């Protein structure tokens, strides 16, 4: 094999090694890699990776909006409790901290459930499509929990502002 071809074979291992093995296994044959096809496959994979990143970001934004909606509803439903807490001397920081702790607990629980469900689905899909189960990396579960917690805290910003605006006298007047 000439040096230039050997260098190209070592730099693109998968298509070149298959062509090399085909040429060696079939007598009096020559197998070459069509570079345009291999390069276009790489470009397609790059675009798919970018598309998956955009989908993941959009899913995170959608999750943050859903968390904001759910926590805003919770704050509005519990405004009399917030008014009572503030009237009894609880500072705004304590009330926000109470709701933040509740949101963090929900975020950690959601991250754990999501990570476990995702791992089970990935194993099922991998074994049904490829015939072998995928191995889940150990850092995937803590990463999923951390991302879920970050999304939950980001979604808590709007409800926290609403809690800050509640005045005990105005809230308790309607009771």
Coordinates of N, CA and C in Angstrom, one line a residue:
X1 N 0.9 -1.2 0.0 CA 0.0 0.0 0.0 C 0.9 1.2 0.0
X2 N 0.7 2.2 -0.9 CA 1.5 3.4 -1.0 C 1.3 4.2 0.3
X3 N 2.3 5.0 0.7 CA 2.2 5.8 1.9 C 1.0 6.7 2.0
X4 N 0.7 7.4 0.9 CA -0.5 8.3 0.9 C -1.8 7.6 1.2
X5 N -1.9 6.4 0.5 CA -3.1 5.6 0.7 C -3.2 5.0 2.1
X6 N -2.0 4.6 2.6 CA -2.0 4.1 4.0 C -2.4 5.2 5.0
X7 N -1.9 6.4 4.8 CA -2.2 7.5 5.7 C -3.7 7.8 5.6
X8 N -4.3 7.8 4.4 CA -5.7 8.0 4.3 C -6.5 6.9 5.0
X9 N -6.0 5.6 4.8 CA -6.6 4.5 5.5 C -6.6 4.6 7.0
X10 N -5.5 5.1 7.6 CA -5.5 5.2 9.0 C -6.2 6.4 9.5
X11 N -6.4 7.4 8.7 CA -7.2 8.6 9.2 C -8.7 8.4 9.1
X12 N -9.2 7.6 8.2 CA -10.6 7.3 8.2 C -10.7 5.7 8.3
X13 N -10.7 5.3 9.6 CA -10.6 3.9 9.8 C -11.7 3.0 9.3
X14 N -12.9 3.4 9.5 CA -14.0 2.5 9.3 C -14.2 2.2 7.8
X15 N -14.5 3.2 6.9 CA -14.7 2.8 5.5 C -13.4 2.3 4.8
X16 N -12.2 2.8 5.2 CA -11.0 2.4 4.6 C -10.6 1.0 5.0
X17 N -10.9 0.6 6.2 CA -10.5 -0.7 6.7 C -11.4 -1.7 6.0
X18 N -12.7 -1.4 5.8 CA -13.6 -2.3 5.2 C -13.2 -2.5 3.7
X19 N -12.8 -1.4 3.0 CA -12.3 -1.6 1.7 C -11.1 -2.4 1.6
X20 N -10.2 -2.2 2.5 CA -8.9 -3.0 2.6 C -9.2 -4.4 2.8
X21 N -10.1 -4.7 3.7 CA -10.4 -6.1 4.0 C -11.1 -6.8 2.8
X22 N -12.0 -6.0 2.1 CA -12.6 -6.6 0.9 C -11.6 -6.9 -0.2
X23 N -10.7 -6.0 -0.4 CA -9.7 -6.2 -1.4 C -8.8 -7.4 -1.1
X24 N -8.5 -7.6 0.2 CA -7.7 -8.7 0.5 C -8.4 -10.1 0.5
X25 N -9.7 -10.0 0.7 CA -10.5 -11.3 0.8 C -11.0 -11.8 -0.6
X26 N -11.2 -10.9 -1.5 CA -11.6 -11.3 -2.8 C -10.4 -11.2 -3.8
X27 N -10.0 -12.4 -4.3 CA -8.8 -12.4 -5.2 C -9.0 -11.5 -6.4
X28 N -7.9 -10.9 -6.9 CA -7.8 -10.1 -8.1 C -8.9 -9.0 -8.1
X29 N -9.2 -8.4 -6.9 CA -10.2 -7.3 -6.9 C -9.5 -6.0 -6.3
X30 N -10.2 -5.0 -6.5 CA -9.8 -3.7 -6.0 C -11.0 -3.0 -5.4
X31 N -10.9 -2.6 -4.1 CA -12.0 -1.9 -3.5 C -11.4 -0.5 -3.0
X32 N -12.2 0.5 -3.4 CA -11.8 1.9 -3.0 C -13.0 2.5 -2.3
X33 N -12.7 3.4 -1.4 CA -13.7 4.2 -0.7 C -14.1 5.4 -1.5
X34 N -15.3 5.6 -1.7 CA -15.8 6.7 -2.4 C -15.9 7.9 -1.4
X35 N -15.0 8.8 -1.5 CA -14.8 9.8 -0.4 C -16.0 10.7 -0.3
X36 N -16.7 11.0 -1.4 CA -17.8 11.9 -1.4 C -18.9 11.3 -0.5
X37 N -19.1 10.0 -0.7 CA -20.2 9.3 0.1 C -19.8 9.4 1.6
X38 N -18.6 9.1 1.9 CA -18.2 9.1 3.3 C -18.2 10.5 3.9
X39 N -17.8 11.5 3.1 CA -17.8 12.8 3.6 C -19.3 13.3 3.8
X40 N -20.2 13.0 2.9 CA -21.5 13.4 3.0 C -22.2 12.7 4.2
X41 N -21.9 11.5 4.5 CA -22.4 10.8 5.7 C -22.0 11.6 6.9
X42 N -20.7 12.0 7.0 CA -20.2 12.7 8.1 C -20.9 14.1 8.3
X43 N -21.2 14.7 7.1 CA -21.9 16.0 7.2 C -23.3 15.8 7.7
X44 N -24.0 14.7 7.2 CA -25.3 14.4 7.7 C -25.3 14.1 9.2
X45 N -24.4 13.4 9.6 CA -24.3 13.1 11.1 C -24.1 14.3 11.9
X46 N -23.3 15.2 11.4 CA -23.0 16.5 12.0 C -24.3 17.3 12.1
X47 N -25.1 17.4 11.1 CA -26.3 18.1 11.1 C -27.4 17.5 12.0
X48 N -27.4 16.2 12.0 CA -28.3 15.5 12.9 C -28.0 15.8 14.3
X49 N -26.7 15.8 14.7 CA -26.2 16.1 16.0 C -26.6 17.5 16.4
X50 N -26.5 18.5 15.5 CA -26.9 19.8 15.7 C -28.4 19.9 15.9
X51 N -29.2 19.2 15.1 CA -30.6 19.1 15.2 C -31.0 18.6 16.6
X52 N -30.4 17.5 17.0 CA -30.7 16.9 18.3 C -30.4 17.9 19.5
X53 N -29.3 18.7 19.3 CA -29.0 19.7 20.3 C -30.1 20.8 20.4
X54 N -30.6 21.2 19.2 CA -31.6 22.2 19.2 C -32.9 21.6 19.8
X55 N -33.2 20.4 19.5 CA -34.4 19.7 20.1 C -34.3 19.6 21.6
X56 N -33.1 19.3 22.1 CA -32.8 19.2 23.6 C -33.0 20.5 24.2
X57 N -32.5 21.6 23.6 CA -32.7 22.9 24.2 C -34.1 23.3 24.2
X58 N -34.8 23.1 23.1 CA -36.3 23.4 23.1 C -37.0 22.6 24.1
X59 N -36.7 21.3 24.3 CA -37.3 20.5 25.4 C -37.1 21.1 26.8
X60 N -35.8 21.6 27.0 CA -35.5 22.2 28.3 C -36.3 23.5 28.5
X61 N -36.4 24.3 27.4 CA -37.2 25.5 27.6 C -38.7 25.2 27.8
X62 N -39.2 24.2 27.1 CA -40.6 23.8 27.3 C -40.8 23.3 28.7
X63 N -39.8 22.5 29.2 CA -39.9 22.0 30.6 C -39.9 23.2 31.6
X64 N -39.1 24.2 31.4 CA -39.0 25.3 32.3 C -40.3 26.1 32.3
X65 N -40.9 26.2 31.1 CA -42.2 26.9 31.0 C -43.3 26.1 31.7
X66 N -43.3 24.8 31.6 CA -44.3 23.9 32.3 C -44.1 24.0 33.8
X67 N -42.8 24.0 34.3 CA -42.5 24.2 35.7 C -43.0 25.6 36.2
X68 N -42.8 26.6 35.4 CA -43.2 27.9 35.7 C -44.8 28.0 35.9
X69 N -45.4 27.4 35.0 CA -46.9 27.3 35.0 C -47.4 26.6 36.3
X70 N -46.8 25.4 36.5 CA -47.3 24.6 37.7 C -47.0 25.3 39.0
X71 N -45.8 25.9 39.1 CA -45.5 26.6 40.4 C -46.2 27.9 40.5
X72 N -46.5 28.6 39.4 CA -47.3 29.8 39.5 C -48.7 29.5 40.0
X73 N -49.3 28.4 39.5 CA -50.6 27.9 39.9 C -50.6 27.6 41.4
X74 N -49.5 26.9 41.8 CA -49.4 26.6 43.3 C -49.3 27.8 44.1
X75 N -48.6 28.8 43.7 CA -48.4 30.1 44.4 C -49.8 30.8 44.5
X76 N -50.5 30.8 43.4 CA -51.8 31.5 43.4 C -52.8 30.8 44.3
X77 N -52.8 29.4 44.3 CA -53.7 28.7 45.1 C -53.4 28.8 46.6
X78 N -52.1 29.0 46.9 CA -51.7 29.1 48.3 C -51.4 30.5 48.8
X79 N -52.0 31.5 48.1 CA -51.7 32.9 48.5 C -52.2 33.2 49.9
X80 N -53.3 32.6 50.4 CA -53.7 32.8 51.7 C -52.7 32.3 52.7
X81 N -52.1 31.2 52.4 CA -51.0 30.6 53.3 C -49.8 31.6 53.3
X82 N -49.5 32.1 52.1 CA -48.4 33.0 52.1 C -48.7 34.3 52.9
X83 N -49.9 34.8 52.8 CA -50.3 35.9 53.5 C -50.2 35.7 55.0
X84 N -50.7 34.5 55.5 CA -50.6 34.1 56.9 C -49.2 34.0 57.4
X85 N -48.3 33.4 56.6 CA -46.9 33.3 56.9 C -46.3 34.7 57.1
X86 N -46.6 35.5 56.2 CA -46.0 36.9 56.2 C -46.6 37.7 57.4
X87 N -47.9 37.5 57.7 CA -48.5 38.2 58.8 C -48.0 37.7 60.1
X88 N -47.6 36.5 60.2 CA -47.1 35.9 61.5 C -45.6 36.2 61.6
X89 N -45.0 36.9 60.7 CA -43.6 37.4 60.9 C -42.6 36.7 60.0
X90 N -43.0 35.8 59.2 CA -42.0 35.1 58.3 C -41.6 36.1 57.2
X91 N -40.3 36.2 57.0 CA -39.8 37.2 56.0 C -40.1 36.6 54.6
X92 N -39.9 37.5 53.6 CA -40.1 37.1 52.3 C -39.1 36.0 51.9
X93 N -37.9 36.2 52.4 CA -36.9 35.2 52.1 C -37.3 33.8 52.5
X94 N -37.9 33.7 53.7 CA -38.3 32.4 54.2 C -39.4 31.8 53.4
X95 N -40.4 32.6 53.0 CA -41.5 32.1 52.2 C -41.0 31.7 50.8
X96 N -40.1 32.5 50.2 CA -39.5 32.1 48.9 C -38.7 30.8 49.1
X97 N -37.9 30.7 50.2 CA -37.1 29.5 50.5 C -38.0 28.3 50.7
X98 N -39.2 28.5 51.3 CA -40.1 27.3 51.4 C -40.5 26.8 50.1
X99 N -40.9 27.7 49.2 CA -41.4 27.3 47.9 C -40.2 26.8 47.0
X100 N -39.0 27.4 47.2 CA -37.8 26.9 46.5 C -37.5 25.5 46.9
X101 N -37.6 25.2 48.2 CA -37.3 23.9 48.7 C -38.3 22.8 48.1
X102 N -39.5 23.2 48.1 CA -40.5 22.4 47.5 C -40.3 22.1 46.0
X103 N -39.9 23.2 45.3 CA -39.6 23.1 43.9 C -38.3 22.2 43.7
X104 N -37.3 22.4 44.5 CA -36.1 21.6 44.4 C -36.4 20.1 44.7
X105 N -37.2 19.8 45.6 CA -37.6 18.4 45.9 C -38.3 17.8 44.7
X106 N -39.2 18.6 44.1 CA -39.9 18.1 42.9 C -38.9 17.9 41.7
X107 N -37.9 18.9 41.6 CA -36.9 18.8 40.5 C -36.0 17.5 40.7
X108 N -35.6 17.3 41.9 CA -34.7 16.1 42.1 C -35.5 14.8 41.9
X109 N -36.7 14.8 42.4 CA -37.6 13.6 42.1 C -37.8 13.4 40.7
X110 N -38.2 14.5 40.0 CA -38.4 14.4 38.5 C -37.2 14.0 37.8
X111 N -36.0 14.5 38.1 CA -34.8 14.1 37.5 C -34.5 12.6 37.7
X112 N -34.7 12.1 38.9 CA -34.4 10.7 39.2 C -35.4 9.8 38.5
X113 N -36.6 10.2 38.5 CA -37.6 9.3 37.8 C -37.3 9.4 36.2
X114 N -37.0 10.6 35.7 CA -36.7 10.7 34.3 C -35.5 10.0 33.9
X115 N -34.4 10.0 34.7 CA -33.2 9.3 34.4 C -33.4 7.8 34.4
X116 N -34.2 7.3 35.4 CA -34.4 5.9 35.4 C -35.3 5.4 34.3
X117 N -36.4 6.2 34.0 CA -37.2 5.9 32.8 C -36.5 5.9 31.5
X118 N -35.6 7.0 31.4 CA -34.8 7.1 30.2 C -33.8 5.9 30.0
X119 N -33.2 5.5 31.1 CA -32.3 4.4 31.1 C -33.0 3.1 30.7
X120 N -34.2 2.9 31.2 CA -34.9 1.7 30.9 C -35.4 1.7 29.4
X121 N -35.8 2.9 29.0 CA -36.3 3.0 27.6 C -35.1 2.8 26.6
X122 N -33.9 3.4 27.0 CA -32.7 3.2 26.1 C -32.3 1.8 26.0
X123 N -32.3 1.1 27.2 CA -32.0 -0.4 27.1 C -33.0 -1.2 26.3
X124 N -34.2 -0.9 26.4 CA -35.3 -1.6 25.7 C -35.1 -1.3 24.2
X125 N -35.0 -0.1 23.8 CA -34.8 0.3 22.4 C -33.5 -0.3 21.8
X126 N -32.5 -0.2 22.5 CA -31.2 -0.7 22.1 C -31.2 -2.2 21.9
X127 N -31.8 -2.9 22.8 CA -31.9 -4.4 22.7 C -32.8 -4.8 21.6
X128 N -33.9 -4.0 21.4 CA -34.9 -4.4 20.3 C -34.3 -4.1 18.9
X129 N -33.6 -3.0 18.8 CA -33.1 -2.6 17.5 C -31.8 -3.2 17.1
X130 N -30.8 -3.2 18.1 CA -29.5 -3.6 17.8 C -29.2 -5.0 18.3
X131 N -30.1 -5.6 19.2 CA -29.9 -6.9 19.7 C -29.0 -6.9 20.9
X132 N -28.6 -5.8 21.4 CA -27.7 -5.8 22.6 C -28.1 -4.6 23.4
X133 N -28.2 -4.7 24.7 CA -28.6 -3.6 25.6 C -27.4 -2.6 25.7
X134 N -27.8 -1.3 25.8 CA -26.8 -0.3 25.9 C -26.4 -0.2 27.4
X135 N -25.2 0.2 27.7 CA -24.7 0.4 29.0 C -24.9 1.8 29.4
X136 N -25.5 2.1 30.6 CA -25.7 3.4 31.0 C -24.5 3.9 31.8
X137 N -24.0 5.0 31.5 CA -22.8 5.5 32.1 C -23.2 6.0 33.5
X138 N -22.3 5.8 34.5 CA -22.6 6.2 35.9 C -22.9 7.6 36.1
X139 N -22.3 8.5 35.4 CA -22.5 10.0 35.6 C -23.8 10.4 35.0
X140 N -24.5 9.6 34.2 CA -25.7 10.0 33.5 C -26.9 10.4 34.5
X141 N -27.0 9.6 35.6 CA -28.1 9.8 36.5 C -27.9 11.1 37.3
X142 N -26.7 11.4 37.9 CA -26.5 12.6 38.6 C -26.6 13.8 37.6
X143 N -26.2 13.6 36.4 CA -26.3 14.7 35.4 C -27.7 15.0 35.1
X144 N -28.6 14.0 34.9 CA -30.0 14.2 34.7 C -30.7 14.9 35.9
X145 N -30.3 14.5 37.1 CA -30.9 15.1 38.3 C -30.4 16.6 38.3
X146 N -29.2 16.9 38.0 CA -28.7 18.3 38.1 C -29.4 19.1 37.0
X147 N -29.6 18.6 35.8 CA -30.2 19.4 34.8 C -31.7 19.6 35.1
X148 N -32.4 18.6 35.7 CA -33.8 18.7 36.1 C -33.9 19.8 37.2
X149 N -32.9 19.8 38.1 CA -32.9 20.7 39.2 C -32.7 22.2 38.7
X150 N -31.8 22.3 37.7 CA -31.5 23.6 37.1 C -32.7 24.1 36.4
X151 N -33.4 23.2 35.7 CA -34.6 23.7 34.9 C -35.7 24.1 35.9
X152 N -35.8 23.3 37.0 CA -36.8 23.7 38.0 C -36.6 25.0 38.7
X153 N -35.3 25.2 39.0 CA -35.0 26.5 39.6 C -35.2 27.7 38.6
X154 N -34.8 27.4 37.4 CA -35.0 28.5 36.3 C -36.5 28.7 36.2
X155 N -37.3 27.7 36.3 CA -38.8 27.9 36.2 C -39.4 28.5 37.4
X156 N -38.7 28.5 38.5 CA -39.2 29.1 39.7 C -39.0 30.6 39.8
X157 N -38.3 31.2 38.9 CA -38.0 32.6 39.0 C -39.3 33.5 38.9
X158 N -40.2 33.2 38.0 CA -41.4 34.0 37.9 C -42.3 33.8 39.1
X159 N -42.6 32.6 39.6 CA -43.4 32.4 40.8 C -42.7 33.1 42.0
X160 N -41.4 33.1 42.1 CA -40.8 33.7 43.2 C -41.0 35.2 43.2
X161 N -41.0 35.8 42.1 CA -41.3 37.3 42.0 C -42.8 37.5 42.4
X162 N -43.7 36.6 42.1 CA -45.0 36.8 42.5 C -45.2 36.7 44.0
X163 N -44.4 35.8 44.6 CA -44.4 35.7 46.1 C -43.9 36.9 46.7
X164 N -42.9 37.5 46.1 CA -42.3 38.8 46.7 C -43.3 39.9 46.6
X165 N -44.3 39.9 45.7 CA -45.2 41.0 45.6 C -46.4 40.9 46.5
X166 N -46.7 39.7 47.1 CA -47.8 39.6 48.0 C -47.7 40.4 49.2
X167 N -48.7 41.1 49.6 CA -48.8 41.9 50.8 C -49.8 41.2 51.7
X168 N -49.5 40.9 53.0 CA -50.4 40.1 53.8 C -51.8 40.8 54.0
X169 N -51.8 42.1 54.1 CA -53.1 42.7 54.3 C -54.0 42.6 53.1
X170 N -53.5 42.7 52.0 CA -54.3 42.6 50.7 C -54.7 41.1 50.5
X171 N -53.9 40.2 50.8 CA -54.2 38.8 50.6 C -55.3 38.3 51.6
X172 N -55.1 38.7 52.9 CA -56.0 38.2 54.0 C -57.3 39.0 54.0
X173 N -57.4 40.1 53.4 CA -58.6 40.9 53.4 C -59.8 40.1 52.7
X174 N -59.5 39.3 51.8 CA -60.5 38.5 51.1 C -61.0 37.3 51.9
X175 N -60.4 36.9 53.0 CA -60.7 35.7 53.7 C -61.9 35.9 54.6

